CSV table of C-alpha atoms and ligand atoms in Angstrom, one decimal:
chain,number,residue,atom,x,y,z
C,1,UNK,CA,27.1,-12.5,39.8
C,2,UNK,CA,25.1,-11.9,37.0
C,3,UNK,CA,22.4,-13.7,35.7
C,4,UNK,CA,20.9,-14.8,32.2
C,5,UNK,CA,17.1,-14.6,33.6
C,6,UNK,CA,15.0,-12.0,32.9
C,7,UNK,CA,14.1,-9.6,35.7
C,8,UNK,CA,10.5,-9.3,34.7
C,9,UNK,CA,8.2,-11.0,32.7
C,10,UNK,CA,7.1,-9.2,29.4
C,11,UNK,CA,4.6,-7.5,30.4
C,12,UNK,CA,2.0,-7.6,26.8
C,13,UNK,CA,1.6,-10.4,24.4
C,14,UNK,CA,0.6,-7.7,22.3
C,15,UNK,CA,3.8,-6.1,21.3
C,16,UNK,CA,2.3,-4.4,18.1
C,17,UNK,CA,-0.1,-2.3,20.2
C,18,UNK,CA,-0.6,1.1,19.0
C,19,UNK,CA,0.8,0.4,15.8
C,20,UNK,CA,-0.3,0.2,12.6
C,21,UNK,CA,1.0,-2.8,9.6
C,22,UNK,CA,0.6,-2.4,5.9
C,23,UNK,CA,0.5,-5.7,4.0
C,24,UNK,CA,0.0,-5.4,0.3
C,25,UNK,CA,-1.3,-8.4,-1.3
C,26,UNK,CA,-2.9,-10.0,1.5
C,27,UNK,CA,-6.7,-10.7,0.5
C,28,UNK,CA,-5.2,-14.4,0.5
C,29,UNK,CA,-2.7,-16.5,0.6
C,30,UNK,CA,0.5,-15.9,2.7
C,31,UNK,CA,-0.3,-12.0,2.6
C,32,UNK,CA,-3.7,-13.1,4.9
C,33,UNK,CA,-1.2,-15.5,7.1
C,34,UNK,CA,0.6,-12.4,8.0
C,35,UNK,CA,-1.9,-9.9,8.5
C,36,UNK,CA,-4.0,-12.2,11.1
C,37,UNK,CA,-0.3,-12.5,12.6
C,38,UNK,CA,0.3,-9.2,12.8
C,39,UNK,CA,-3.3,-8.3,14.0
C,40,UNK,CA,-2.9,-11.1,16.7
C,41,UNK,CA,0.0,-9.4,17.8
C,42,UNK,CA,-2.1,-6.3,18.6
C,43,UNK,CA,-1.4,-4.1,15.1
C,44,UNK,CA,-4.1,-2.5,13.0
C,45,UNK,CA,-3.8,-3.4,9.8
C,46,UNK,CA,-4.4,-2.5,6.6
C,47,UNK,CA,-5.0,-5.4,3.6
C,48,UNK,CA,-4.5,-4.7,0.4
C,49,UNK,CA,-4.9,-6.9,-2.9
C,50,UNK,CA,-7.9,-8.1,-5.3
C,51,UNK,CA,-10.9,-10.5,-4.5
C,52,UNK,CA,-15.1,-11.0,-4.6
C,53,UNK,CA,-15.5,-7.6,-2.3
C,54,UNK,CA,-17.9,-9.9,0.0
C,55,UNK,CA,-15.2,-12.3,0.7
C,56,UNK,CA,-12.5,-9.3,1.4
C,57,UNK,CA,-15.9,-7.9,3.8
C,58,UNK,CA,-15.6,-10.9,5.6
C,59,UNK,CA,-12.1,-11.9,6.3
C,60,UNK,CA,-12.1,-7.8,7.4
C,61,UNK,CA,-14.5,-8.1,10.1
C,62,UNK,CA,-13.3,-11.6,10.8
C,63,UNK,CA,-9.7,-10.0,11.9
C,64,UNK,CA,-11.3,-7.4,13.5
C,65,UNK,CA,-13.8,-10.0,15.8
C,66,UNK,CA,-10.7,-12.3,16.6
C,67,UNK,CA,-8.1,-10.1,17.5
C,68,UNK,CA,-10.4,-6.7,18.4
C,69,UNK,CA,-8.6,-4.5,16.2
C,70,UNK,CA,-9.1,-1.9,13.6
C,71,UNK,CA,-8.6,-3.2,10.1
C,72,UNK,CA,-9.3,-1.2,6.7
C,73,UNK,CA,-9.0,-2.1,2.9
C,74,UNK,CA,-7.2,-1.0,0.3
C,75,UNK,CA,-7.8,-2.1,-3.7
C,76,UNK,CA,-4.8,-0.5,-5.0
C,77,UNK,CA,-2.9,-1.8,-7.8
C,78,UNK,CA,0.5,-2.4,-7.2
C,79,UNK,CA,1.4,-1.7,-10.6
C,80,UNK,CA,0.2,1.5,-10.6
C,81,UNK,CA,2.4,4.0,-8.4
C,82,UNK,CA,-0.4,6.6,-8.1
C,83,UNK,CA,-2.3,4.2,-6.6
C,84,UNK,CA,0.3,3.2,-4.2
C,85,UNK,CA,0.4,6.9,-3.3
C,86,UNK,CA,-2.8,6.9,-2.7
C,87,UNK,CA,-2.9,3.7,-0.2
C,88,UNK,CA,-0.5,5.4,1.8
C,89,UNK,CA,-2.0,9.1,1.7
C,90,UNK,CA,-4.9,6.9,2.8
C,91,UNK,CA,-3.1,4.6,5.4
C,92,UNK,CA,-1.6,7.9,7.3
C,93,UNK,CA,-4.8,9.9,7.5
C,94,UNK,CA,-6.5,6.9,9.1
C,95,UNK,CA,-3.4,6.0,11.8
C,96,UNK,CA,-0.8,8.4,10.8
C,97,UNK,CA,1.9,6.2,10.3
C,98,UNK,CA,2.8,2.8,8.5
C,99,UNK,CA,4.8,1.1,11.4
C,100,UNK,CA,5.1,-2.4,10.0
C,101,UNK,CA,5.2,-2.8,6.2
C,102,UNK,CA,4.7,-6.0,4.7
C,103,UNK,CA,5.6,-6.2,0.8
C,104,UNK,CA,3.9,-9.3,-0.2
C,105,UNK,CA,2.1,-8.8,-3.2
C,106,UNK,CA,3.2,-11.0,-6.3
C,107,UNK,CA,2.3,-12.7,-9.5
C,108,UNK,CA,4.0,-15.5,-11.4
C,109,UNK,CA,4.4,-16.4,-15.1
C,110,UNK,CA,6.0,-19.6,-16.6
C,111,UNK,CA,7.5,-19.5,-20.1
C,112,UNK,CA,10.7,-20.2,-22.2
C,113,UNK,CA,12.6,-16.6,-22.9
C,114,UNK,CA,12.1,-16.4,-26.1
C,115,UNK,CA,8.1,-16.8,-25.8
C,116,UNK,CA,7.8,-14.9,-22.6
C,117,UNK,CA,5.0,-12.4,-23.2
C,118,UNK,CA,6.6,-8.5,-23.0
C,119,UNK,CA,3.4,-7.6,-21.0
C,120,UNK,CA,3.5,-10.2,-18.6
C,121,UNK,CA,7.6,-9.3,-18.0
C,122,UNK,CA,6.6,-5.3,-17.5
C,123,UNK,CA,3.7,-6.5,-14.9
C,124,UNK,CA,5.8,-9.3,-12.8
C,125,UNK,CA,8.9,-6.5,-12.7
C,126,UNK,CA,5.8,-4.0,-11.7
C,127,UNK,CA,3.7,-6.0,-8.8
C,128,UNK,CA,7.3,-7.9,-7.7
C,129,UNK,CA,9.6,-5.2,-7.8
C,130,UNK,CA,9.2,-2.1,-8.5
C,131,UNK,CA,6.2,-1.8,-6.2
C,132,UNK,CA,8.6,-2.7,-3.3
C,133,UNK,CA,10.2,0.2,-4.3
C,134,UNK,CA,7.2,2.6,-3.9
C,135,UNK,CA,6.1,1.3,-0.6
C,136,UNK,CA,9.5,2.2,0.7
C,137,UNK,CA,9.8,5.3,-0.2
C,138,UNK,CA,6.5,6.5,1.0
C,139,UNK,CA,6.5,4.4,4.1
C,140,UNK,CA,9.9,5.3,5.2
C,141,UNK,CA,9.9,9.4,6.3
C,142,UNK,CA,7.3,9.1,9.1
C,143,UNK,CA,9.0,5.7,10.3
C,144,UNK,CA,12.1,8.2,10.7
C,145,UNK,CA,10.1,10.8,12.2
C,146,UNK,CA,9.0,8.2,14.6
C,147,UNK,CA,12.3,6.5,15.5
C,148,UNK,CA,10.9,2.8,14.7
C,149,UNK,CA,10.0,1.1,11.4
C,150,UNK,CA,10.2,-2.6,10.3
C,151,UNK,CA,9.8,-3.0,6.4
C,152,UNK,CA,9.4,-7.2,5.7
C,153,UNK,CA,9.8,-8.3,2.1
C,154,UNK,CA,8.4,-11.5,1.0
C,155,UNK,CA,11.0,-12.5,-1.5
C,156,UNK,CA,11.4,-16.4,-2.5
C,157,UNK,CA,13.8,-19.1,-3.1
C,158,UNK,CA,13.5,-17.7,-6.4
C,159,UNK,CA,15.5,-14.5,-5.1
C,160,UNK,CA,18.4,-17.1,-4.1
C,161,UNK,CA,18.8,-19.3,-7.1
C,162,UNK,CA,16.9,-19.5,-10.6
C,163,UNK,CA,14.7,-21.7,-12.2
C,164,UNK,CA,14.0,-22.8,-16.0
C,165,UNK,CA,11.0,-20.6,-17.4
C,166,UNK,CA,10.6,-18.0,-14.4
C,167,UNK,CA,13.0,-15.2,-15.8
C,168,UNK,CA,10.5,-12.3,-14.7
C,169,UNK,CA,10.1,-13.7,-11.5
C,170,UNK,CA,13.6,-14.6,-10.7
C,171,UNK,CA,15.1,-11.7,-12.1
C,172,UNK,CA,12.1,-9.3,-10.1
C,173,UNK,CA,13.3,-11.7,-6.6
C,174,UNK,CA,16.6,-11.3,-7.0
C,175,UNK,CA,16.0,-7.4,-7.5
C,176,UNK,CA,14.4,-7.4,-4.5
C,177,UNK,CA,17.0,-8.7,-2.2
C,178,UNK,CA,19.1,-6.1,-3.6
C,179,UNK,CA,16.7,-3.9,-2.7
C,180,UNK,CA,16.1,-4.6,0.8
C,181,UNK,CA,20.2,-4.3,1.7
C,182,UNK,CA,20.3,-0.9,0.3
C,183,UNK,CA,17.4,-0.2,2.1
C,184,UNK,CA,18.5,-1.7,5.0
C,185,UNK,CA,21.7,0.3,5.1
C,186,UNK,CA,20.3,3.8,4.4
C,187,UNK,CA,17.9,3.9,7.7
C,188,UNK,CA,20.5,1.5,9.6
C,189,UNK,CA,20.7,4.7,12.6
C,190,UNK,CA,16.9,4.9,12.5
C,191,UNK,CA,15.7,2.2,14.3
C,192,UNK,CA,14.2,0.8,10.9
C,193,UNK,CA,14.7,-2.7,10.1
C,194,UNK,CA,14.6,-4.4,6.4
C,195,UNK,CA,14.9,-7.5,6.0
C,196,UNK,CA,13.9,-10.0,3.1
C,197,UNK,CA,11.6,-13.8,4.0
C,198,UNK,CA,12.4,-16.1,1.4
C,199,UNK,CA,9.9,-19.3,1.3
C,200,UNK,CA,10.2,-22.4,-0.6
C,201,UNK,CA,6.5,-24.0,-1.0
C,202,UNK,CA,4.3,-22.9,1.2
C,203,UNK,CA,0.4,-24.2,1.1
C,204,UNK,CA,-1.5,-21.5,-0.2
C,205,UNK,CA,-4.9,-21.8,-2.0
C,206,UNK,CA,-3.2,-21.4,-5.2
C,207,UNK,CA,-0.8,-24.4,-4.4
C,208,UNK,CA,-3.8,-26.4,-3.3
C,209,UNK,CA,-4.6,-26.1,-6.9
C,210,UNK,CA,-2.2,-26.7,-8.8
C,211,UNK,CA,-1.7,-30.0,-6.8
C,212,UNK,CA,-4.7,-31.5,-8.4
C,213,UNK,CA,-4.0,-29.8,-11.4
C,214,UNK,CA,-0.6,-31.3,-11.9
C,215,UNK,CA,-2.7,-35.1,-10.6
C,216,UNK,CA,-5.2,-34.9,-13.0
C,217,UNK,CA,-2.7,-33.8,-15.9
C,218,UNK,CA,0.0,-36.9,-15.2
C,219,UNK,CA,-2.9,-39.0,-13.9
C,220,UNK,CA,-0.6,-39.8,-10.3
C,221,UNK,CA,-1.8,-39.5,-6.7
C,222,UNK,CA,-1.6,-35.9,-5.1
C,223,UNK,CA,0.9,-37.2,-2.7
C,224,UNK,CA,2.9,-38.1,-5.9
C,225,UNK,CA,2.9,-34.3,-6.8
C,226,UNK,CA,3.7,-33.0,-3.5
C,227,UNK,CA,6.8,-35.2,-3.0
C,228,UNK,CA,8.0,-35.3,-6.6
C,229,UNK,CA,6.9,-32.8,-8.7
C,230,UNK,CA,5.7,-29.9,-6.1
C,231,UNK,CA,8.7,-30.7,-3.5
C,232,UNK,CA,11.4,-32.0,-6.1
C,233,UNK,CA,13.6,-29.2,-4.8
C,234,UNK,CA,12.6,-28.7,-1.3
C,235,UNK,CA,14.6,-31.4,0.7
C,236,UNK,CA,12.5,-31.5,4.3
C,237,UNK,CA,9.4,-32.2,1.9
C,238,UNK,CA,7.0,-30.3,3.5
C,239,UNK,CA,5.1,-27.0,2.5
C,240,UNK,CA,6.1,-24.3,5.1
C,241,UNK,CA,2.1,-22.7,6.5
C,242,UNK,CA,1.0,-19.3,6.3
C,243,UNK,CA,1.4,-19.8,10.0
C,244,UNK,CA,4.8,-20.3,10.0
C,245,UNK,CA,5.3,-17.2,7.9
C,246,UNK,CA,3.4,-15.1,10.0
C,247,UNK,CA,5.3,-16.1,13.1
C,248,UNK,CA,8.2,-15.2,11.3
C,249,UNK,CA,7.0,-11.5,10.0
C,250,UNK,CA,6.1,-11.1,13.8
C,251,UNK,CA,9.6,-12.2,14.9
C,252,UNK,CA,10.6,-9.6,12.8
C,253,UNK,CA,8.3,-6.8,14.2
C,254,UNK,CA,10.0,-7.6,17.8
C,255,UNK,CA,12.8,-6.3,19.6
C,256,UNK,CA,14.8,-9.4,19.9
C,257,UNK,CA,15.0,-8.7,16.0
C,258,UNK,CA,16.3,-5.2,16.5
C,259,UNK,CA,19.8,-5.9,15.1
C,260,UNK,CA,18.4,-8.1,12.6
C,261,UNK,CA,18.5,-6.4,9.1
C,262,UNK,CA,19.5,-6.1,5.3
C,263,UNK,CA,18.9,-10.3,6.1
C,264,UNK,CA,16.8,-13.0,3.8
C,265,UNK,CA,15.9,-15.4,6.0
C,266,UNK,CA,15.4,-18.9,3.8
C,267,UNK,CA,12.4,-20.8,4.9
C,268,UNK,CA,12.3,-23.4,2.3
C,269,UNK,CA,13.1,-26.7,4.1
C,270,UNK,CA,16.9,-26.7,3.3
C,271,UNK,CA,16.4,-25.8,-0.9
C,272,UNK,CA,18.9,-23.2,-1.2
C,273,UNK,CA,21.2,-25.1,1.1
C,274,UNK,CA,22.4,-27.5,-1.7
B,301,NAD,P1,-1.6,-15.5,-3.7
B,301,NAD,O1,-1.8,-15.5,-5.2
B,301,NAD,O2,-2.4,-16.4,-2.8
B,301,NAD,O3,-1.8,-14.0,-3.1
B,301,NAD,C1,-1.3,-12.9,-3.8
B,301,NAD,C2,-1.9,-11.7,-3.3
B,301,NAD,O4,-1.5,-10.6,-4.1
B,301,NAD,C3,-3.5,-11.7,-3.4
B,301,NAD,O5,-4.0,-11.0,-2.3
B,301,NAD,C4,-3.7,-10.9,-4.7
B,301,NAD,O6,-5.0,-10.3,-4.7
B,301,NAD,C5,-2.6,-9.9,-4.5
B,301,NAD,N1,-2.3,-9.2,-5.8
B,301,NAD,C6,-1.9,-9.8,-7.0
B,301,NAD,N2,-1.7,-8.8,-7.9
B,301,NAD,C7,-1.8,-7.6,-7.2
B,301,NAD,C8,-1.7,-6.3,-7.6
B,301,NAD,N3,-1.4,-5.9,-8.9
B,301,NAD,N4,-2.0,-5.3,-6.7
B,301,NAD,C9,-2.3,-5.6,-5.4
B,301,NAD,N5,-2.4,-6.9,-5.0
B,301,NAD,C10,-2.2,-7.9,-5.9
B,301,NAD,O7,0.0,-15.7,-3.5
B,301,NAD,P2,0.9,-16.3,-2.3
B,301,NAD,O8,1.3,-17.7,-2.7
B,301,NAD,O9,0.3,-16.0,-1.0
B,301,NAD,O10,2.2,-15.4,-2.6
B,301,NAD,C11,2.4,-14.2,-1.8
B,301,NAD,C12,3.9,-13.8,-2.0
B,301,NAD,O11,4.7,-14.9,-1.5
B,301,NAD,C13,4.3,-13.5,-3.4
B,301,NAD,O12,5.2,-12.4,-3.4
B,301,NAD,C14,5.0,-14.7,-3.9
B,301,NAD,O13,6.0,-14.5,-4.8
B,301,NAD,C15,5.6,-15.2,-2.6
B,301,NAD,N6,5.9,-16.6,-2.5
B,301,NAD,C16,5.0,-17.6,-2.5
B,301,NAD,C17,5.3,-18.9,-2.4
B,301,NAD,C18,4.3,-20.0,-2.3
B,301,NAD,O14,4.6,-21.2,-2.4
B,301,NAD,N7,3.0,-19.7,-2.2
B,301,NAD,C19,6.6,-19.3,-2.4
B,301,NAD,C20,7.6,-18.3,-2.4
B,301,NAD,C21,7.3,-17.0,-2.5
């Protein structure tokens, strides 16, 4: 008879071995989550984004100390497609392929329609979107010439349902779920997989601040913020970690999520389940 139990034990916890990951955006935030996710799982890695260079110095070697692989940096602009191009000409001549790519990169900007600054529309559209869109292209030929590719887009809630006063970032979210179907579907026989993460709140250093912000400014507690203000929307009332997110890109990378693609998966405590 047969039997649901494995015949062997896996034999690495370090699945991403040999490979390299690309995470734009990842000097901080959930981009950083990832990559130390990504490098824990045995994966080179290149980070990508803006930052004091000391501090980018730092979190490079610390990667490379903790999880004894090879790490290199990248200040290219995600709105600027030459310097996309360049990342990548960059990326292959140091390990010759992009295996995992993580589009993470993004920037926000809250304003009524009518008011929204053209510039800061072009450069949301820009970082959020379009760059998505450049990765791909570049990163997808040698993941076909290698039979294997996982492309992870860090969407939001945002690419699921709208929000007063975030039309660049909404419409630039929503774009991008579009985006990773089609994607999805074009290298489907490849053994690529595209899939979209879409958080809710998640505790990032830029969160962090606008907590106290938003205390000192209506003069309540931070937990007041968190819960009503911060949270409003997010019914489980707690910030998902970078940690989480990681674990999630690196269920992603694995082969248990081989037929798992042109997918968002919603992390955002049960928001878009309203
Ligand atoms: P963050 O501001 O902490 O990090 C953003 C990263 O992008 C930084 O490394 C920054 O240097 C980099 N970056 C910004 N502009 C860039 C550019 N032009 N070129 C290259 N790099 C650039 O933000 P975060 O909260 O970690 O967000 C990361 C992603 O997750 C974004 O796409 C964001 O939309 C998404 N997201 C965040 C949350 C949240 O609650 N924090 C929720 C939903 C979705």
């Amino acid at each position: 008879m047969s039997t649901s139990v494995p015949e062997k034990a896996p034999t690495t916890d370090r699945p991403l071995e040999g490979k390299a990951s690309l995470v734009t955006g990842s000097t901080s935030g959930i981009g950083l989550g990832i990559a130390r996710a990504l490098a824990a799982a045995g994966s080179a890695v290149i980070i990508n984004g803006f930052g004091k260079p000391e501090e980018i110095e730092a979190e490079k070697v610390s990667i490379e100390k903790d999880f004894g692989v090879s790490v290199s940096y990248s200040d290219a602009d995600m709105s600027n497609p030459e310097a996309i191009e360049e990342m990548f000409d960059a990326a292959f001549s140091e390990f010759g392929a992009v295996d995992v790519l993580v589009n993470n990169a993004g920037i926000q900007h809250v304003a009524p329609l009518e008011e929204f600054p053209v510039a800061k529309w072009d450069a949301i559209i820009a970082i959020d979107l379009s760059s998505v869109f450049h990765t791909t292209r570049l990163a997808i030929p040698r993941m076909i010439e290698k039979g294997w590719g996982r492309i992870i887009n860090i969407d939001s809630a945002h690419g699921l349902v709208g929000s007063a006063f975030k039309s660049a970032y909404v419409a630039a979210k929503h774009g991008v779920l579009g985006l990773t179907k089609v994607t999805a579907l074009e290298v489907a026989e490849k053994g690529i997989t595209c899939n979209a993460i879409a958080p809710g709140y998640v505790h990032t250093p830029l969160v962090e601040a606008q907590i106290e912000d938003q205390a000192k400014a209506h003069g309540i507690p931070r937990e007041e913020v968190v819960r009503n203000v911060l949270l409003a929307q997010q019914p489980n009332k707690r910030f998902a970690t970078t940690d989480e997110l990681g674990g999630i890109a690196v269920f992603l990378t694995s082969d248990a999520a081989a037929s798992i693609t042109g997918t968002t998966i919603a992390v955002d405590g049960g928001w878009t389940a309203h």
